[in-house]
Structure formats: C-alpha cells, structure tokens
PDB file of C-alpha atoms and ligand atoms in Angstrom:
ATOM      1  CA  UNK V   1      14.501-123.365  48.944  1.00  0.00           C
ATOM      2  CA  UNK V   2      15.082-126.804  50.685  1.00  0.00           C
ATOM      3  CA  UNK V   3      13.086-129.706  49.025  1.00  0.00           C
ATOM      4  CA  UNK V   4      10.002-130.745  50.471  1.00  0.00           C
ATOM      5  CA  UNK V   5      10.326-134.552  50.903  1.00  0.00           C
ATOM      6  CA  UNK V   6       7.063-136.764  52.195  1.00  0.00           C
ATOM      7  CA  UNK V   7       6.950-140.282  53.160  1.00  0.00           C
ATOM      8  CA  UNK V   8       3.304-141.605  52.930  1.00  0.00           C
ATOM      9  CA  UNK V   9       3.802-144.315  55.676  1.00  0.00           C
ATOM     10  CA  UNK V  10       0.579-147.247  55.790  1.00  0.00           C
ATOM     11  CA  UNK V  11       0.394-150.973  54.942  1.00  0.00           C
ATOM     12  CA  UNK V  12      -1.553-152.025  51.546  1.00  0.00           C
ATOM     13  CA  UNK V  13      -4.722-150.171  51.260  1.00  0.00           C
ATOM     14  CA  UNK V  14      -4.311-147.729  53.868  1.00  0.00           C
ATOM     15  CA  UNK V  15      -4.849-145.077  50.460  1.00  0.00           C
ATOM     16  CA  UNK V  16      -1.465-144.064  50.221  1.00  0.00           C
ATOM     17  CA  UNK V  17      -1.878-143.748  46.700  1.00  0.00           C
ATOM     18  CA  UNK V  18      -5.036-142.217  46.893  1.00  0.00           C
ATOM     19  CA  UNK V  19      -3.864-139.608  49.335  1.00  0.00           C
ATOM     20  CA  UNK V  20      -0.492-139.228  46.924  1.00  0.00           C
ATOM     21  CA  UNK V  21      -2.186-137.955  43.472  1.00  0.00           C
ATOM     22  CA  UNK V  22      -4.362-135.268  45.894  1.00  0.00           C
ATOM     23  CA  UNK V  23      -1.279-134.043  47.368  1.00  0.00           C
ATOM     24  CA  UNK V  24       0.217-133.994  44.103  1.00  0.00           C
ATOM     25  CA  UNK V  25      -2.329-131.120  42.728  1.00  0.00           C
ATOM     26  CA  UNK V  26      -2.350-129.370  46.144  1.00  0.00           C
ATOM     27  CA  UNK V  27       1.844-129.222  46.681  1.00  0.00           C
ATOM     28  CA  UNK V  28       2.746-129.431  43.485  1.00  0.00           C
ATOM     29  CA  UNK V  29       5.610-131.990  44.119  1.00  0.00           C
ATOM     30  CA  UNK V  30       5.374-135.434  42.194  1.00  0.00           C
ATOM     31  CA  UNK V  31       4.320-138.898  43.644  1.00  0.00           C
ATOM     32  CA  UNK V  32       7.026-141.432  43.639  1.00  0.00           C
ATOM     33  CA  UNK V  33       5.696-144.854  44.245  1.00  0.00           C
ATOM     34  CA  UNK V  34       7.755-147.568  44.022  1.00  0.00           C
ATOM     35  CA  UNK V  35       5.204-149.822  43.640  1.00  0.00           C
ATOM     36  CA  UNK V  36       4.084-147.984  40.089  1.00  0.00           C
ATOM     37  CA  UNK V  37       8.032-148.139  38.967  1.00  0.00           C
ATOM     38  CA  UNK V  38       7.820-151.920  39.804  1.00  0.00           C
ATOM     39  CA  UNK V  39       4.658-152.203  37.564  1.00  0.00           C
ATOM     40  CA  UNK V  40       6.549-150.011  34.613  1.00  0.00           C
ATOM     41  CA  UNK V  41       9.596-152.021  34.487  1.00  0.00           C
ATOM     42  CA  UNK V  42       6.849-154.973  34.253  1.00  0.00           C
ATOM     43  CA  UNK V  43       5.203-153.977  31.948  1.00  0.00           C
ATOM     44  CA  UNK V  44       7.960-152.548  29.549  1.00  0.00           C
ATOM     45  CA  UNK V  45       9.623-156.190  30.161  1.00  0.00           C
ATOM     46  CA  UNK V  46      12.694-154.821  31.765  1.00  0.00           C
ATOM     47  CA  UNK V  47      15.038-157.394  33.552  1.00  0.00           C
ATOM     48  CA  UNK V  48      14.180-155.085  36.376  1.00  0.00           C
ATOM     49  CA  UNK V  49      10.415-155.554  36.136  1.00  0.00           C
ATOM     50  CA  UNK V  50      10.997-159.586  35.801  1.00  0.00           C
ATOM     51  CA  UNK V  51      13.111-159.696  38.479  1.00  0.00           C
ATOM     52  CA  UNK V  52      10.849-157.773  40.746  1.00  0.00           C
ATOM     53  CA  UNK V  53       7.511-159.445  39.346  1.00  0.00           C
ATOM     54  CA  UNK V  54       9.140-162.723  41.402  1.00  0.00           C
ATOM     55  CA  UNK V  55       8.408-161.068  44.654  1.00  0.00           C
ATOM     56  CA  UNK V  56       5.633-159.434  43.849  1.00  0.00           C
ATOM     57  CA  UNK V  57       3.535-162.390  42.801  1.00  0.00           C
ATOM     58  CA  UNK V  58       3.950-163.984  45.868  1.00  0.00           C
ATOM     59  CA  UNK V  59       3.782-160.732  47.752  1.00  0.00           C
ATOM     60  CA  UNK V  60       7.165-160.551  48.836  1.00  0.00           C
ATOM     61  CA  UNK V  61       9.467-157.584  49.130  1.00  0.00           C
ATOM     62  CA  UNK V  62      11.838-156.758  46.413  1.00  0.00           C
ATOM     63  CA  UNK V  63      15.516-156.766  47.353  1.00  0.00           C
ATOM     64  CA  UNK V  64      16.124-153.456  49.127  1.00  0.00           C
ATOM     65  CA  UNK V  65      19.351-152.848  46.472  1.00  0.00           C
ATOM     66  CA  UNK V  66      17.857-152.656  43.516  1.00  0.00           C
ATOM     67  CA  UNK V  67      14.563-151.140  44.855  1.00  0.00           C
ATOM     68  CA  UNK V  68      16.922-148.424  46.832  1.00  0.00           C
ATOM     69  CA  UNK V  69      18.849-147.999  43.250  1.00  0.00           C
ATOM     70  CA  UNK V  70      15.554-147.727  41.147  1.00  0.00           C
ATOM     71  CA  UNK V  71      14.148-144.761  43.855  1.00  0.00           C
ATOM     72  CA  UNK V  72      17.230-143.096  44.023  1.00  0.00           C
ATOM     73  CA  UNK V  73      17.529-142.747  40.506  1.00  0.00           C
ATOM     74  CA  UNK V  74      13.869-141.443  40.010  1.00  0.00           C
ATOM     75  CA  UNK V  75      14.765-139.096  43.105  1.00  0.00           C
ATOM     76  CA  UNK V  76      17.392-137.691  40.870  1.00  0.00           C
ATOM     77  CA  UNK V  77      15.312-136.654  37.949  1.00  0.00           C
ATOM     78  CA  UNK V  78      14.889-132.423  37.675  1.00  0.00           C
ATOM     79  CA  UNK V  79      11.360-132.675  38.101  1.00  0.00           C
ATOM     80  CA  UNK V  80      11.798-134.057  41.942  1.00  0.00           C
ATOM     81  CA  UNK V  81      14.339-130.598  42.498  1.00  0.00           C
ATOM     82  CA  UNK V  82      11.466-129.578  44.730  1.00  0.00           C
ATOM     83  CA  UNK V  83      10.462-132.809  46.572  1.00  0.00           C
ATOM     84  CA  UNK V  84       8.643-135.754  45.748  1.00  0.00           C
ATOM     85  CA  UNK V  85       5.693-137.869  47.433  1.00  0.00           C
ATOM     86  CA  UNK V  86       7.211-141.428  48.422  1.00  0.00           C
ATOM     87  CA  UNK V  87       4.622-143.809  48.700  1.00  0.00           C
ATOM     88  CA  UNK V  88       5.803-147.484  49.368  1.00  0.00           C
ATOM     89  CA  UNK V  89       9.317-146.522  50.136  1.00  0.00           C
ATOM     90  CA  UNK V  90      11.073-146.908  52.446  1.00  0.00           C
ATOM     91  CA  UNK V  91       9.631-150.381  53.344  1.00  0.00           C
ATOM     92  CA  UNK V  92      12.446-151.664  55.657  1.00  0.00           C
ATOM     93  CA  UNK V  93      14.504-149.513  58.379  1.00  0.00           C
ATOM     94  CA  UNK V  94      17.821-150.740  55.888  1.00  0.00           C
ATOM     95  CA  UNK V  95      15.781-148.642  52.628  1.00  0.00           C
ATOM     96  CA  UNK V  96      15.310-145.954  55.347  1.00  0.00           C
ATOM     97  CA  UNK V  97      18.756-145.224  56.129  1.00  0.00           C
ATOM     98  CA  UNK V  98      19.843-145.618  52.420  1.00  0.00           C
ATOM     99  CA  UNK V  99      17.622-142.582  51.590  1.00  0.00           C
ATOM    100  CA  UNK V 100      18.326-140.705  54.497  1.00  0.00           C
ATOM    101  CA  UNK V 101      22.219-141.269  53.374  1.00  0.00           C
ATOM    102  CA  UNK V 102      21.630-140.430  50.032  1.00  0.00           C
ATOM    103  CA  UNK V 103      19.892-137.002  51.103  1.00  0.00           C
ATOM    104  CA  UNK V 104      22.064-135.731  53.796  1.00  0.00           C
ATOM    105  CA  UNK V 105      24.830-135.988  51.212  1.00  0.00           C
ATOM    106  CA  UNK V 106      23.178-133.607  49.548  1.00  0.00           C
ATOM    107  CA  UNK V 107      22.017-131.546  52.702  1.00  0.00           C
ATOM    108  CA  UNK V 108      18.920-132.819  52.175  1.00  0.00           C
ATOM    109  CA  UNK V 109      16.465-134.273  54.939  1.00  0.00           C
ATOM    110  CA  UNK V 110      13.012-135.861  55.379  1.00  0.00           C
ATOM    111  CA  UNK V 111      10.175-133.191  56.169  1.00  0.00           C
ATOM    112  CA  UNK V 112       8.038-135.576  57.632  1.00  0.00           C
ATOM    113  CA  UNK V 113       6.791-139.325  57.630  1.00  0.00           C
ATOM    114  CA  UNK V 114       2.988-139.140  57.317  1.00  0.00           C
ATOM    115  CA  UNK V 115       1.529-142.109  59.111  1.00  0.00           C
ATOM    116  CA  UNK V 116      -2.137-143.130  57.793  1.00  0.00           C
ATOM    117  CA  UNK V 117      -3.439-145.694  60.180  1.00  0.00           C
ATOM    118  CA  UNK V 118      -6.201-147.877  58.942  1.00  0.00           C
ATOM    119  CA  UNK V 119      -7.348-151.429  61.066  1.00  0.00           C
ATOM    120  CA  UNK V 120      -6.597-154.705  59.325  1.00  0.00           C
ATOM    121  CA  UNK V 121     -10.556-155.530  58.375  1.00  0.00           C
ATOM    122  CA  UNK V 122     -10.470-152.393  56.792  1.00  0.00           C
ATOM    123  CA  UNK V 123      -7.145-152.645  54.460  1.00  0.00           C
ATOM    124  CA  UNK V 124      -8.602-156.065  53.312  1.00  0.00           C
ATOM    125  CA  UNK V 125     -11.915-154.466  52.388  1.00  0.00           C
ATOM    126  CA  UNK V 126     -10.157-152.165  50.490  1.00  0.00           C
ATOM    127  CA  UNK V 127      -7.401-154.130  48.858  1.00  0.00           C
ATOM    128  CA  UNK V 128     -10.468-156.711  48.194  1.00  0.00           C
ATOM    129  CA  UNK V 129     -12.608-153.887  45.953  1.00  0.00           C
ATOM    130  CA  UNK V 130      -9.680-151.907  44.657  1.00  0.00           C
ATOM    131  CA  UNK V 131      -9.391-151.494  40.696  1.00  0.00           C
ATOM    132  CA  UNK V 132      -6.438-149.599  39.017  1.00  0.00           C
ATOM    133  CA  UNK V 133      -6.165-147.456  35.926  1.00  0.00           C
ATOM    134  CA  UNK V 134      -3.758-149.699  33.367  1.00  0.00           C
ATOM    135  CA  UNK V 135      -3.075-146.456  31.414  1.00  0.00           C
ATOM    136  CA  UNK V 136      -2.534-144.035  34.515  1.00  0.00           C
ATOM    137  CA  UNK V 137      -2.454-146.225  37.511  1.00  0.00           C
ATOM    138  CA  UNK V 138      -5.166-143.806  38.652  1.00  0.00           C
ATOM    139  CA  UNK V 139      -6.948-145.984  42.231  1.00  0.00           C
ATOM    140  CA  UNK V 140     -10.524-146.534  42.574  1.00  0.00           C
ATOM    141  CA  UNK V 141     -12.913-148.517  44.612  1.00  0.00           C
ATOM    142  CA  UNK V 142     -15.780-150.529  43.409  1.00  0.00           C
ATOM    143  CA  UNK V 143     -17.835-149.511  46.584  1.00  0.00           C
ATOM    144  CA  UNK V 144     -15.861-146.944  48.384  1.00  0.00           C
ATOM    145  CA  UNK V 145     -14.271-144.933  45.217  1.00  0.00           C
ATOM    146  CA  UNK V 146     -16.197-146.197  42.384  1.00  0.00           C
ATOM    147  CA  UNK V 147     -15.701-144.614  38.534  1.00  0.00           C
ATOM    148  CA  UNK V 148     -18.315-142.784  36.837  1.00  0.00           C
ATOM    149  CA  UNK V 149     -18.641-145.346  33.972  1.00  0.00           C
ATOM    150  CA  UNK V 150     -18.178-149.383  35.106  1.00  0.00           C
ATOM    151  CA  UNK V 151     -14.033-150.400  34.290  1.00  0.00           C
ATOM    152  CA  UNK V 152     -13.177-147.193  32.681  1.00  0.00           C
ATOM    153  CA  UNK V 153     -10.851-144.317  34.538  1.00  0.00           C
ATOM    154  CA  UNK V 154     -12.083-141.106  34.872  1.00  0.00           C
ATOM    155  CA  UNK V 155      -8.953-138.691  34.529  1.00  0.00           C
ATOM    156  CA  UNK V 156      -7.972-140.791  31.083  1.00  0.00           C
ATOM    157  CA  UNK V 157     -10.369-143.359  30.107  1.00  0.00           C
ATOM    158  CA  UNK V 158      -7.880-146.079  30.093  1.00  0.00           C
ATOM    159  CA  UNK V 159      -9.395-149.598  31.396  1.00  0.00           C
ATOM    160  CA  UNK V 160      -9.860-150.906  35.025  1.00  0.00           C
ATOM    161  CA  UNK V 161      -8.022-154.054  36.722  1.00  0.00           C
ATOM    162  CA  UNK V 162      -7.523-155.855  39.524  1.00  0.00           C
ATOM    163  CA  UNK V 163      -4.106-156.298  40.732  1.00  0.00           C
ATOM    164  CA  UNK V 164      -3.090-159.743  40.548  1.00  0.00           C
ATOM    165  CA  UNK V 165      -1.516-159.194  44.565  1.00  0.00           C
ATOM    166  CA  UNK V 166      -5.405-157.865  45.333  1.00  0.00           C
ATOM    167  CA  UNK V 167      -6.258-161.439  45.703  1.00  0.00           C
ATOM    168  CA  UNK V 168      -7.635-162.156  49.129  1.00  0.00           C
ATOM    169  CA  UNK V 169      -4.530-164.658  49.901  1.00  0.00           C
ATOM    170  CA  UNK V 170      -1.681-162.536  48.592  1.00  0.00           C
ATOM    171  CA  UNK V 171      -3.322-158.972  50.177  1.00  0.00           C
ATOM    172  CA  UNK V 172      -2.962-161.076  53.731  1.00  0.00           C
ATOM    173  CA  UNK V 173       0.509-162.612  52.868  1.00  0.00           C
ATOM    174  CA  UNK V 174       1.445-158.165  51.981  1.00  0.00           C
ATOM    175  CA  UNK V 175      -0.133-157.422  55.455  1.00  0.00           C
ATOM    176  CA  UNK V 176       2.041-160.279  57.370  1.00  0.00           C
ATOM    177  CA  UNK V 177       5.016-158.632  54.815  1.00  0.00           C
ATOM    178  CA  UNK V 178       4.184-155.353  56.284  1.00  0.00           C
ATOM    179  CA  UNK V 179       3.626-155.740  60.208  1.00  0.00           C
ATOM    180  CA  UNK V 180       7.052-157.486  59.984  1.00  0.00           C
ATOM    181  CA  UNK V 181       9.376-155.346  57.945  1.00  0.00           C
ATOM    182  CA  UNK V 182       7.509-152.341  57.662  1.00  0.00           C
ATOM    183  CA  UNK V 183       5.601-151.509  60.306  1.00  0.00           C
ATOM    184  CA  UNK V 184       9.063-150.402  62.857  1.00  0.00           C
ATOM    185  CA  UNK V 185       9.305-147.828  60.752  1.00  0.00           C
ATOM    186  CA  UNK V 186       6.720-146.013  62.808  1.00  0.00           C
ATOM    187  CA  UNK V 187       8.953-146.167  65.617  1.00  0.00           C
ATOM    188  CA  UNK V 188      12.083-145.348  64.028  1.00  0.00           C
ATOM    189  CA  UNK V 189      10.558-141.644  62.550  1.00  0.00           C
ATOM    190  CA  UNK V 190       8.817-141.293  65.796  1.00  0.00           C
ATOM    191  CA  UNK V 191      12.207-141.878  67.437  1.00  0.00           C
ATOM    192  CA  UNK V 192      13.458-139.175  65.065  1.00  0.00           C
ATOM    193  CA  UNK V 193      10.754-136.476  65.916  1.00  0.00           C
ATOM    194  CA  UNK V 194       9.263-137.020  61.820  1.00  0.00           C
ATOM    195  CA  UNK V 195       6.466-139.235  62.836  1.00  0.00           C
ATOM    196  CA  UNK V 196       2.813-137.178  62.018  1.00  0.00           C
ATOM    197  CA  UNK V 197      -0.321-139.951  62.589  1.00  0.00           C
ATOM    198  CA  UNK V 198      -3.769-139.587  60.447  1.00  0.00           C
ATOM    199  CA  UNK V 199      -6.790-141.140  60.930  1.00  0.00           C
ATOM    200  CA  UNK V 200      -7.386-143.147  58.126  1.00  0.00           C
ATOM    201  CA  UNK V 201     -11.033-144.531  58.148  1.00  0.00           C
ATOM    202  CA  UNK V 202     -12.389-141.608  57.626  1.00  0.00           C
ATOM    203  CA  UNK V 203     -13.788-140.603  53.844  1.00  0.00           C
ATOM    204  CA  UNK V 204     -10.770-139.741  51.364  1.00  0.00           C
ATOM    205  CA  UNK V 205     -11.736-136.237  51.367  1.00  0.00           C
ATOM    206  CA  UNK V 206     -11.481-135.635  55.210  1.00  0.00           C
ATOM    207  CA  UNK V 207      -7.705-138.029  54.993  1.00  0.00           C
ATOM    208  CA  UNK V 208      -6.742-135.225  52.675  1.00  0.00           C
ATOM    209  CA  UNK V 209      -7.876-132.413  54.822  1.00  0.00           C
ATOM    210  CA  UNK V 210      -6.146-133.507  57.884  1.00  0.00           C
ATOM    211  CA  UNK V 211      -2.850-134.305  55.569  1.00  0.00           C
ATOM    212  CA  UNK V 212      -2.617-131.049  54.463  1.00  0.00           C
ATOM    213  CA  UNK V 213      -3.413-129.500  57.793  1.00  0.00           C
ATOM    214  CA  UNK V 214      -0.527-131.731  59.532  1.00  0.00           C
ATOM    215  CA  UNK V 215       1.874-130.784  56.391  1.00  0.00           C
ATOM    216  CA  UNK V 216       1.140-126.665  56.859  1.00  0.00           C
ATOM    217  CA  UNK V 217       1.295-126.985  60.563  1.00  0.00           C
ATOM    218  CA  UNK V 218      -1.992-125.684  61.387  1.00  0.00           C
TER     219      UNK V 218
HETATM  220  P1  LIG R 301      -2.305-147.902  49.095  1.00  0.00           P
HETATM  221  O1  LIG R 301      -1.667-147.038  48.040  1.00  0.00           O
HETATM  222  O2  LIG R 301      -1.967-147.446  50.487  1.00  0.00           O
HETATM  223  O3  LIG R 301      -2.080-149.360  48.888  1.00  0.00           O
HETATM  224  P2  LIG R 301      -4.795-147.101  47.767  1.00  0.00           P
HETATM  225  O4  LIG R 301      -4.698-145.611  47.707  1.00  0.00           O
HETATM  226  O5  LIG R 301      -4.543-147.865  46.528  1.00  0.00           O
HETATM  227  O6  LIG R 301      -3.879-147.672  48.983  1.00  0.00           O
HETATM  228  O7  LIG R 301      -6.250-147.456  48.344  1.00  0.00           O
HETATM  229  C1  LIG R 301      -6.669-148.806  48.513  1.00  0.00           C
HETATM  230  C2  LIG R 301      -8.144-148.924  48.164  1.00  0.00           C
HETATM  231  O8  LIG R 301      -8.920-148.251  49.142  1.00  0.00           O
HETATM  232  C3  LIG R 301      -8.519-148.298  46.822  1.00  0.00           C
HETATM  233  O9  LIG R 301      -9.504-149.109  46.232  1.00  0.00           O
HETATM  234  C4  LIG R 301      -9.066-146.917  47.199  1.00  0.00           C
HETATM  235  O10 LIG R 301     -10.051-146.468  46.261  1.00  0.00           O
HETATM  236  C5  LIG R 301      -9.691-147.193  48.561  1.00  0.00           C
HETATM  237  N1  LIG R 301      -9.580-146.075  49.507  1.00  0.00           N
HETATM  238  C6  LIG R 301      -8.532-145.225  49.666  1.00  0.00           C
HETATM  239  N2  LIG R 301      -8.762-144.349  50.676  1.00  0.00           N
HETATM  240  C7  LIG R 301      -9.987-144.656  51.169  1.00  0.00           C
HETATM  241  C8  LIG R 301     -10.804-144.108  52.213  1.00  0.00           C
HETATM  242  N3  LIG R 301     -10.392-143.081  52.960  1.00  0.00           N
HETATM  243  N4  LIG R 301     -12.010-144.679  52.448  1.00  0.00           N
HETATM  244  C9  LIG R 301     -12.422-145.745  51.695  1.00  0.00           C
HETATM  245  N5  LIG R 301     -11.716-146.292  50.692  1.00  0.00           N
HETATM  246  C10 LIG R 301     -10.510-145.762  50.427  1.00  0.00           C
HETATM  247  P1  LIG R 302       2.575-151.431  46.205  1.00  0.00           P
HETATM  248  O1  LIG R 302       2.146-150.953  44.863  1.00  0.00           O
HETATM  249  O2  LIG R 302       3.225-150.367  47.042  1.00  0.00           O
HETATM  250  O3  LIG R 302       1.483-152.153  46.945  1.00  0.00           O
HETATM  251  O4  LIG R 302       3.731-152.500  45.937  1.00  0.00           O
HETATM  252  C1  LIG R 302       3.500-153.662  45.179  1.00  0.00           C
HETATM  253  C2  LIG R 302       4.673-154.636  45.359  1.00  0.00           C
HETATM  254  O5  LIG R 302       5.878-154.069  44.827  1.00  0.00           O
HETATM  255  C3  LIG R 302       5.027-155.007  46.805  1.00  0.00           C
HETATM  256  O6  LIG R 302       4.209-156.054  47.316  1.00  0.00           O
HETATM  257  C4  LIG R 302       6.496-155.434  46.649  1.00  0.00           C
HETATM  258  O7  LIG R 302       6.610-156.724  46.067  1.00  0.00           O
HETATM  259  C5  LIG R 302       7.007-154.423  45.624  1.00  0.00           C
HETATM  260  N1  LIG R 302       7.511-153.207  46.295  1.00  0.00           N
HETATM  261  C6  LIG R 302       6.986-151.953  46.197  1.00  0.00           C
HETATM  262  N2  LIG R 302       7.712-151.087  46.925  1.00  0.00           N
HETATM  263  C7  LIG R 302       8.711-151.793  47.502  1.00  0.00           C
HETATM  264  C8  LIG R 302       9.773-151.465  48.396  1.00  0.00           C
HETATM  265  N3  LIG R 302       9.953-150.213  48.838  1.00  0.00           N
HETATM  266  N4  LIG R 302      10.611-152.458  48.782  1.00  0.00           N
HETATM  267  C9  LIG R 302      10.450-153.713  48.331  1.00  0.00           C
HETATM  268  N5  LIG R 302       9.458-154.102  47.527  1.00  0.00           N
HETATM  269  C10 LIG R 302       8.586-153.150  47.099  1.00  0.00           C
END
C-alpha cells in the first residue's frame, strides 16, 4: 500500500503538535517534527543542534539544506515505510519541492497538506502559556491544556518548560518568520489540489475530529 504522508500546515501555536501525537494513536503513522529533531541534536550537543540553535534563538529559520537533509534522513527510517506526520516541514516553497523530489523518486506523493488556521491574538496566547515535556516533548497549556500535577507531564512524568523562543518577543519575530516564508505555502498546495483547511480555535478535541474527518473523506 502507498504511504500515507501528512503535512500539518499552521504558524507557531496553531497546535500542530498537539494535533500530531492524536493523529499518531488514531493512524498509526509517526510524527516527524522538525522542530523536535532541532531540539535533539541540541540537546545531544551535535554540531547540527549548535548550528541550528543560532537560528532558533533568534527565531530564525534554519538553512533549508541541512534541515531538508536532517528530514529526509528521518523520512528514510523503516518505521516511516507507512507515512509519517510532518509538522514544521516544509517551511519554505524551496523545502517543499525538495520533499516532493525526494518522494516522487520513489513514486511517492503528498496525501494532503492539512491547513489549521488559528488568528494571530490567538497563536500568541498560546505560544505565551505553552509548556513542553523535556523528557517527551509532550505540549501542554497552562490555561488551555494544563497537566494534572503543576510542571510535571502526564504520559511520562518528565518536567515542564518553557521554550526559550516562547518569549513574547521571539514568538512575534516566528510569526513575522512565518507570514513571510511560510505562509505561500497555502497557496502553492491549494494550487496543487492538496490544500484541506481546519478551523483551529475550536477545543483540541473538536480540531481532531474534523482532522480525521477531512483525512477519511467523510
Ligand atoms: P504548534 O506545534 O503548532 O506550534 P502546539 O501544538 O505546541 O502548536 O500548541 C501551542 C499551544 O497551544 C500549546 O500550549 C497547546 O497546549 C495549546 N493548544 C493547542 N491546540 C489548542 C486548542 N485547540 N485550543 C487551545 N489551546 C491549544
Ligand atoms: P518549531 O518547534 O516547529 O516551532 O520550530 C522551532 C524552530 O526550529 C524554528 O523557529 C526554526 O528555527 C527551527 N525549524 C524547525 N523546523 C524548521 C524548518 N522546516 N525549516 C527551518 N527551520 C526550522
């Protein structure tokens, strides 16, 4: 059977992520976010992760080679054979084609690019109370999504931050960052017939249930 791949499409805080490790569970394909393989390489101290911590301090794309290198290569692993979840990538119409290249040699092709559309007063309310799992990378909400016990994850009990790009300065820099190099990506998959648009300001549960009904067609 041909591989199921997703794009989760959305600027920073549109719950991409959130959305992702539900879809996980309910498709059975893994989430691939570049973001998370970013925060890896940091924190293994890769030259990768150092390299990439540059731009993402000042919240800043990472060069589209080695972020195009670092998905592909994650793309390859067996456990993607039957798809994969991309969440933050593509990020620029160049990262786009790369993947589409690097499919279609394979006879591979996007499914669809899943568009969750959230306003700008909302991302930053979001990005402003978001805490993340250090162990797991697991997503929360201090209002909105909060944990059952104060700083401590749920699915593995591993301790709560705040990403150091959560600030309110660098979460508005990411937005600028996305309307200009991200956001025509919405155009180019709706120019290719891939482009599927969700609500997202609704509660996570009801962004899940009208994901899944857009990805079985209903
Ligand atoms: P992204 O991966 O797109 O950057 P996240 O999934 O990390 O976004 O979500 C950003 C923040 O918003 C997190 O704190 C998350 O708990 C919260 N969140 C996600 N989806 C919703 C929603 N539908 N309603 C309210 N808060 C949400
Ligand atoms: P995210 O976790 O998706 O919010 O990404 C955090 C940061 O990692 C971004 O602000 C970028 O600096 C970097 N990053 C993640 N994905 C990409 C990508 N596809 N292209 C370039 N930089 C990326």
């Amino acid at each position: 059977m041909e591989p199921n791949y997703y794009i989760l499409l959305g600027a920073p805080g549109a719950g991409k992520g959130t959305q992702a490790a539900m879809l996980v569970l309910a498709l059975g394909i893994p989430h691939v976010a570049s973001g998370d393989l970013f925060r890896e390489h940091l924190s293994k101290g890769t030259e990768l992760g150092l390299l990439a911590k540059q731009y993402m301090d000042e919240g800043k794309l990472v060069p589209d080679d080695v972020t195009v290198r670092m998905v592909l290569d994650r793309l390859a692993q067996p456990d993607c054979a039957k798809g994969a979840i991309l969440d933050g990538f593509p990020r620029t119409i160049a990262q786009a084609q790369a993947l589409e290249r690097a499919l279609s040699a394979n006879g591979q092709r996007i499914k669809a690019a899943l568009y969750i559309k959230v306003s700008t007063e909302e991302l930053l309310r979001r990005l402003g109370g978001r805490y993340t799992c250090k162990n797991c990378g697991a997503v929360y909400h201090i209002v909105f999504d909060p944990p059952k016990q104060p700083g401590v994850c749920d699915k593995c009990g591993g301790p709560l931050y705040q990403r150091a790009d959560d600030t309110p300065e660098t979460a508005k820099k990411r937005l600028d960052v996305y309307f200009q190099q991200t956001a025509p990506l919405i155009e180019y998959y709706r120019q290719q017939g891939l482009l599927r648009e969700i609500d997202g300001e609704q509660p996570i549960e009801a962004v899940h249930a009208a994901l899944l009904k857009v990805i079985r067609g209903e």
